[in-house]
């Protein structure tokens, strides 16, 4: 029924969404199925000034970040509208997430595993090339679009980085999801404000998170720092901090798997030793181009 839909500011391009069909929800935002000028879209409704002025700044940064991103493996922002209480980001409509796929709740079309990894790494490399760090790479933030295209989404925690080294200060402390934190992010927990202001990290934090995501994607739920099993909110961050990694556990990858060395390199505890996305993509593309007859050798 039309009564279930909400359409702010009729003078703007027509945006409608069904409040009874949420696609997802977060701390201060919900995503709904909707339409924009008659086309099916996802509508992210963000509560304005949810907590502090910092939240308003973060909301503005998400919008400004997405306006600057145009890549097949990055979720596209189509339009922005707002009213007194909410901001509305009109986004490409996707049909699932990597988290859904891993959990077995998504059975639609998917790229091959290696093509999926190439797409995710390509999207993240593009984000970094535009001088942004994502800060919350995880299975729920990689969306599945039809036909079989993966897109990095949710830029609510993103921020700008230096154009030379891709670094940024840890003034506001670590952000994101702890089981996907890099060790240098975990290191800043408990530091004073003054101490955090003296610490800089770089975009390799996203590479670490993506390496953990790759493992989760390939093993359908495992984590490199959970003894190959499912991540635990207490023990997994502790293992990350200590560098206790198991890739070839019971639910892990054999050492001769093409992605074993890639994931191992991406999840190095020392940032300077961590693989860069250029090397990740070079290795993945070389593997994808290998003759099928060689795969079994």
Tab-separated table of C-alpha atoms in Angstrom, residues 7-295:
chain	number	residue	atom	x	y	z
A	7	UNK	CA	8.362	10.566	0.213
A	8	UNK	CA	10.076	13.734	1.555
A	9	UNK	CA	10.002	17.039	-0.303
A	10	UNK	CA	7.849	16.397	-3.342
A	11	UNK	CA	9.635	19.251	-5.157
A	12	UNK	CA	12.778	17.102	-5.292
A	13	UNK	CA	13.176	14.077	-7.585
A	14	UNK	CA	10.659	11.500	-6.398
A	15	UNK	CA	12.065	9.201	-3.716
A	16	UNK	CA	9.845	6.713	-1.907
A	17	UNK	CA	10.599	3.857	0.447
A	18	UNK	CA	8.704	1.240	2.380
A	19	UNK	CA	9.175	1.586	6.128
A	20	UNK	CA	8.034	-2.015	6.551
A	21	UNK	CA	10.841	-3.384	4.350
A	22	UNK	CA	14.153	-2.607	6.070
A	23	UNK	CA	17.181	-4.088	4.338
A	24	UNK	CA	19.477	-3.369	7.261
A	25	UNK	CA	20.034	-1.163	10.277
A	26	UNK	CA	22.907	0.402	12.161
A	27	UNK	CA	23.573	2.648	15.148
A	28	UNK	CA	21.926	5.760	13.701
A	29	UNK	CA	20.745	4.640	10.267
A	30	UNK	CA	18.374	2.226	8.562
A	31	UNK	CA	18.347	1.029	4.957
A	32	UNK	CA	15.021	0.453	3.197
A	33	UNK	CA	13.829	-0.866	-0.139
A	34	UNK	CA	12.585	2.066	-2.193
A	35	UNK	CA	12.293	3.745	-5.557
A	36	UNK	CA	13.901	6.826	-7.045
A	37	UNK	CA	12.249	8.276	-10.132
A	38	UNK	CA	10.591	4.898	-10.584
A	39	UNK	CA	13.793	2.826	-10.313
A	40	UNK	CA	14.310	0.328	-7.476
A	41	UNK	CA	16.972	1.551	-5.055
A	42	UNK	CA	18.167	1.246	-1.467
A	43	UNK	CA	17.419	4.255	0.738
A	44	UNK	CA	19.736	4.821	3.697
A	45	UNK	CA	17.913	6.985	6.233
A	46	UNK	CA	20.354	8.644	8.644
A	47	UNK	CA	19.135	10.341	11.799
A	48	UNK	CA	20.528	13.860	11.941
A	49	UNK	CA	22.636	14.908	14.931
A	50	UNK	CA	22.172	11.498	16.532
A	51	UNK	CA	24.617	12.100	19.346
A	52	UNK	CA	27.171	14.878	18.865
A	53	UNK	CA	28.467	17.303	16.289
A	54	UNK	CA	31.132	14.717	15.505
A	55	UNK	CA	28.379	12.389	14.230
A	56	UNK	CA	27.109	15.159	11.964
A	57	UNK	CA	30.626	15.641	10.627
A	58	UNK	CA	30.931	11.892	10.024
A	59	UNK	CA	27.599	11.845	8.188
A	60	UNK	CA	28.744	14.698	5.972
A	61	UNK	CA	32.039	12.942	5.286
A	62	UNK	CA	30.237	9.740	4.219
A	63	UNK	CA	28.201	11.718	1.706
A	64	UNK	CA	31.179	13.673	0.386
A	65	UNK	CA	33.296	10.516	0.136
A	66	UNK	CA	30.705	8.636	-1.894
A	67	UNK	CA	30.187	11.577	-4.247
A	68	UNK	CA	33.856	11.279	-5.234
A	69	UNK	CA	33.806	7.522	-5.858
A	70	UNK	CA	32.875	5.995	-9.214
A	71	UNK	CA	33.968	2.374	-9.654
A	72	UNK	CA	32.164	-0.863	-10.571
A	73	UNK	CA	33.202	-2.448	-7.260
A	74	UNK	CA	32.182	0.473	-5.036
A	75	UNK	CA	28.542	1.110	-4.148
A	76	UNK	CA	27.238	4.111	-6.075
A	77	UNK	CA	25.505	7.067	-4.460
A	78	UNK	CA	22.703	8.159	-6.799
A	79	UNK	CA	21.236	11.146	-4.961
A	80	UNK	CA	20.934	12.835	-1.554
A	81	UNK	CA	17.803	14.316	0.005
A	82	UNK	CA	17.029	15.526	3.497
A	83	UNK	CA	14.360	16.912	5.757
A	84	UNK	CA	14.319	18.308	9.293
A	85	UNK	CA	15.071	14.981	11.008
A	86	UNK	CA	16.797	12.744	8.468
A	87	UNK	CA	19.240	12.617	5.607
A	88	UNK	CA	18.509	10.138	2.830
A	89	UNK	CA	21.228	8.551	0.724
A	90	UNK	CA	19.740	6.968	-2.397
A	91	UNK	CA	21.985	4.046	-3.323
A	92	UNK	CA	22.267	1.299	-5.896
A	93	UNK	CA	20.085	-1.640	-4.918
A	94	UNK	CA	21.980	-4.834	-4.183
A	95	UNK	CA	20.612	-8.299	-3.451
A	96	UNK	CA	22.811	-9.564	-0.628
A	97	UNK	CA	26.100	-9.313	1.226
A	98	UNK	CA	29.185	-11.483	1.567
A	99	UNK	CA	27.989	-12.106	5.133
A	100	UNK	CA	24.717	-13.507	3.736
A	101	UNK	CA	26.692	-15.683	1.313
A	102	UNK	CA	29.011	-16.994	4.030
A	103	UNK	CA	26.066	-17.780	6.312
A	104	UNK	CA	24.247	-19.633	3.526
A	105	UNK	CA	21.383	-17.131	3.404
A	106	UNK	CA	22.162	-16.013	-0.146
A	107	UNK	CA	21.869	-18.451	-3.031
A	108	UNK	CA	21.822	-16.104	-6.023
A	109	UNK	CA	24.482	-15.494	-8.645
A	110	UNK	CA	28.081	-15.008	-7.550
A	111	UNK	CA	31.369	-14.442	-9.356
A	112	UNK	CA	33.932	-17.227	-9.108
A	113	UNK	CA	35.851	-17.141	-5.827
A	114	UNK	CA	38.989	-15.744	-7.416
A	115	UNK	CA	37.028	-13.168	-9.437
A	116	UNK	CA	35.226	-12.126	-6.249
A	117	UNK	CA	38.559	-11.536	-4.527
A	118	UNK	CA	39.816	-9.545	-7.519
A	119	UNK	CA	36.690	-7.389	-7.441
A	120	UNK	CA	36.996	-6.675	-3.715
A	121	UNK	CA	40.705	-5.840	-3.967
A	122	UNK	CA	40.072	-3.656	-7.033
A	123	UNK	CA	37.347	-1.680	-5.264
A	124	UNK	CA	39.529	-1.120	-2.203
A	125	UNK	CA	42.552	-0.155	-4.301
A	126	UNK	CA	40.393	2.456	-6.059
A	127	UNK	CA	39.163	3.864	-2.715
A	128	UNK	CA	42.759	4.227	-1.544
A	129	UNK	CA	43.746	5.843	-4.863
A	130	UNK	CA	41.205	8.587	-4.125
A	131	UNK	CA	42.947	9.153	-0.761
A	132	UNK	CA	40.338	7.592	1.509
A	133	UNK	CA	40.632	4.834	4.092
A	134	UNK	CA	37.484	2.770	4.668
A	135	UNK	CA	38.103	1.583	8.276
A	136	UNK	CA	35.291	-1.001	8.352
A	137	UNK	CA	36.035	-3.674	5.763
A	138	UNK	CA	34.055	-6.786	6.744
A	139	UNK	CA	31.681	-9.317	5.108
A	140	UNK	CA	28.544	-7.291	5.852
A	141	UNK	CA	30.007	-4.254	4.062
A	142	UNK	CA	30.625	-5.980	0.736
A	143	UNK	CA	27.368	-6.118	-1.206
A	144	UNK	CA	26.339	-8.464	-4.004
A	145	UNK	CA	24.874	-6.754	-7.033
A	146	UNK	CA	23.261	-8.411	-10.017
A	147	UNK	CA	24.781	-9.777	-12.176
A	148	UNK	CA	27.453	-11.221	-9.844
A	149	UNK	CA	29.270	-7.985	-9.041
A	150	UNK	CA	30.664	-7.249	-5.566
A	151	UNK	CA	30.627	-3.690	-4.232
A	152	UNK	CA	32.281	-2.186	-1.158
A	153	UNK	CA	29.741	-0.176	0.832
A	154	UNK	CA	29.159	1.790	4.034
A	155	UNK	CA	31.502	4.759	4.217
A	156	UNK	CA	30.262	6.005	7.579
A	157	UNK	CA	33.700	5.503	9.156
A	158	UNK	CA	35.812	6.499	6.169
A	159	UNK	CA	38.178	9.437	6.274
A	160	UNK	CA	40.758	11.173	4.145
A	161	UNK	CA	44.443	10.208	4.167
A	162	UNK	CA	47.617	11.914	3.009
A	163	UNK	CA	48.286	11.799	-0.716
A	164	UNK	CA	51.880	10.637	-0.236
A	165	UNK	CA	51.866	7.877	2.397
A	166	UNK	CA	48.141	7.202	2.779
A	167	UNK	CA	48.429	7.812	6.517
A	168	UNK	CA	46.151	9.468	9.047
A	169	UNK	CA	46.315	10.265	12.787
A	170	UNK	CA	44.535	8.120	15.355
A	171	UNK	CA	43.031	11.155	17.084
A	172	UNK	CA	39.549	9.646	17.356
A	173	UNK	CA	40.794	6.157	18.203
A	174	UNK	CA	40.074	2.920	16.307
A	175	UNK	CA	36.806	2.571	14.404
A	176	UNK	CA	35.074	-0.381	12.835
A	177	UNK	CA	34.561	-4.008	13.877
A	178	UNK	CA	37.055	-5.412	16.398
A	179	UNK	CA	37.400	-8.896	14.892
A	180	UNK	CA	38.538	-7.194	11.683
A	181	UNK	CA	40.834	-4.643	13.368
A	182	UNK	CA	44.481	-4.600	12.403
A	183	UNK	CA	46.939	-5.010	15.314
A	184	UNK	CA	47.981	-1.345	15.098
A	185	UNK	CA	44.323	-0.380	15.602
A	186	UNK	CA	44.096	-2.629	18.655
A	187	UNK	CA	47.339	-1.126	19.953
A	188	UNK	CA	45.681	2.294	20.309
A	189	UNK	CA	42.864	1.033	22.523
A	190	UNK	CA	43.242	2.391	26.023
A	191	UNK	CA	45.640	5.135	24.963
A	192	UNK	CA	45.028	8.672	26.163
A	193	UNK	CA	43.832	11.346	23.760
A	194	UNK	CA	47.285	12.912	23.772
A	195	UNK	CA	48.929	9.565	22.999
A	196	UNK	CA	46.505	8.852	20.148
A	197	UNK	CA	47.275	12.225	18.593
A	198	UNK	CA	50.909	11.144	18.254
A	199	UNK	CA	50.075	7.845	16.498
A	200	UNK	CA	49.670	7.579	12.731
A	201	UNK	CA	48.526	4.530	10.785
A	202	UNK	CA	47.918	4.084	7.074
A	203	UNK	CA	45.605	2.440	4.549
A	204	UNK	CA	47.231	-0.948	5.170
A	205	UNK	CA	44.730	-1.338	8.024
A	206	UNK	CA	42.131	-1.968	5.299
A	207	UNK	CA	44.410	-4.524	3.633
A	208	UNK	CA	44.625	-6.459	6.911
A	209	UNK	CA	40.833	-6.427	7.248
A	210	UNK	CA	40.404	-7.530	3.629
A	211	UNK	CA	42.805	-10.431	4.179
A	212	UNK	CA	40.651	-11.607	7.088
A	213	UNK	CA	37.562	-11.145	4.923
A	214	UNK	CA	39.112	-13.207	2.095
A	215	UNK	CA	39.677	-16.064	4.542
A	216	UNK	CA	36.093	-15.787	5.823
A	217	UNK	CA	34.804	-15.764	2.227
A	218	UNK	CA	36.811	-18.798	1.093
A	219	UNK	CA	36.207	-20.921	4.203
A	220	UNK	CA	32.538	-19.901	4.551
A	221	UNK	CA	32.878	-18.454	8.031
A	222	UNK	CA	36.419	-18.931	9.307
A	223	UNK	CA	38.887	-16.343	10.540
A	224	UNK	CA	42.713	-16.410	10.417
A	225	UNK	CA	42.967	-15.373	14.071
A	226	UNK	CA	40.312	-17.751	15.429
A	227	UNK	CA	42.295	-20.961	14.927
A	228	UNK	CA	40.586	-21.228	11.555
A	229	UNK	CA	37.138	-21.242	13.176
A	230	UNK	CA	34.486	-18.565	13.531
A	231	UNK	CA	35.610	-15.249	15.047
A	232	UNK	CA	35.000	-14.570	18.716
A	233	UNK	CA	34.610	-11.004	19.989
A	234	UNK	CA	37.007	-11.613	22.898
A	235	UNK	CA	39.624	-14.122	21.784
A	236	UNK	CA	39.979	-13.117	18.106
A	237	UNK	CA	41.132	-9.521	18.812
A	238	UNK	CA	43.535	-10.903	21.433
A	239	UNK	CA	44.987	-13.307	18.860
A	240	UNK	CA	45.308	-10.489	16.319
A	241	UNK	CA	47.184	-8.383	18.846
A	242	UNK	CA	49.557	-11.252	19.626
A	243	UNK	CA	49.924	-12.339	15.999
A	244	UNK	CA	48.573	-15.823	16.660
A	245	UNK	CA	47.380	-16.838	13.200
A	246	UNK	CA	46.251	-20.226	11.890
A	247	UNK	CA	45.432	-20.496	8.184
A	248	UNK	CA	45.600	-24.267	7.726
A	249	UNK	CA	43.396	-25.340	10.633
A	250	UNK	CA	40.521	-27.805	10.507
A	251	UNK	CA	38.281	-25.357	8.647
A	252	UNK	CA	41.123	-23.428	7.030
A	253	UNK	CA	43.065	-23.557	3.771
A	254	UNK	CA	45.718	-26.080	2.745
A	255	UNK	CA	49.170	-24.568	2.376
A	256	UNK	CA	49.127	-25.243	-1.380
A	257	UNK	CA	45.906	-23.237	-1.865
A	258	UNK	CA	46.498	-20.314	-4.261
A	259	UNK	CA	45.191	-17.810	-1.685
A	260	UNK	CA	47.217	-19.105	1.285
A	261	UNK	CA	50.275	-16.907	0.728
A	262	UNK	CA	48.113	-13.953	-0.323
A	263	UNK	CA	46.089	-13.993	2.885
A	264	UNK	CA	49.194	-14.666	4.951
A	265	UNK	CA	50.868	-11.608	3.413
A	266	UNK	CA	47.807	-9.389	3.809
A	267	UNK	CA	47.485	-10.248	7.502
A	268	UNK	CA	51.098	-9.599	8.511
A	269	UNK	CA	51.149	-8.013	11.966
A	270	UNK	CA	53.914	-5.568	11.011
A	271	UNK	CA	52.375	-2.991	8.636
A	272	UNK	CA	55.584	-2.467	6.622
A	273	UNK	CA	55.704	-6.198	5.830
A	274	UNK	CA	52.039	-6.396	4.858
A	275	UNK	CA	51.281	-7.010	1.183
A	276	UNK	CA	50.135	-4.000	-0.804
A	277	UNK	CA	47.009	-4.267	-2.924
A	278	UNK	CA	49.075	-4.003	-6.124
A	279	UNK	CA	50.828	-7.262	-5.210
A	280	UNK	CA	47.539	-8.868	-4.161
A	281	UNK	CA	45.936	-8.055	-7.506
A	282	UNK	CA	49.003	-9.028	-9.523
A	283	UNK	CA	49.065	-12.432	-7.813
A	284	UNK	CA	45.313	-13.004	-8.104
A	285	UNK	CA	45.203	-12.008	-11.769
A	286	UNK	CA	48.143	-14.282	-12.569
A	287	UNK	CA	46.352	-17.152	-10.850
A	288	UNK	CA	43.102	-16.401	-12.680
A	289	UNK	CA	44.913	-16.502	-16.030
A	290	UNK	CA	46.614	-19.828	-15.412
A	291	UNK	CA	45.449	-22.577	-17.792
A	292	UNK	CA	42.869	-24.788	-16.111
A	293	UNK	CA	44.992	-27.835	-16.841
A	294	UNK	CA	47.680	-26.409	-14.550
A	295	UNK	CA	45.333	-25.915	-11.597
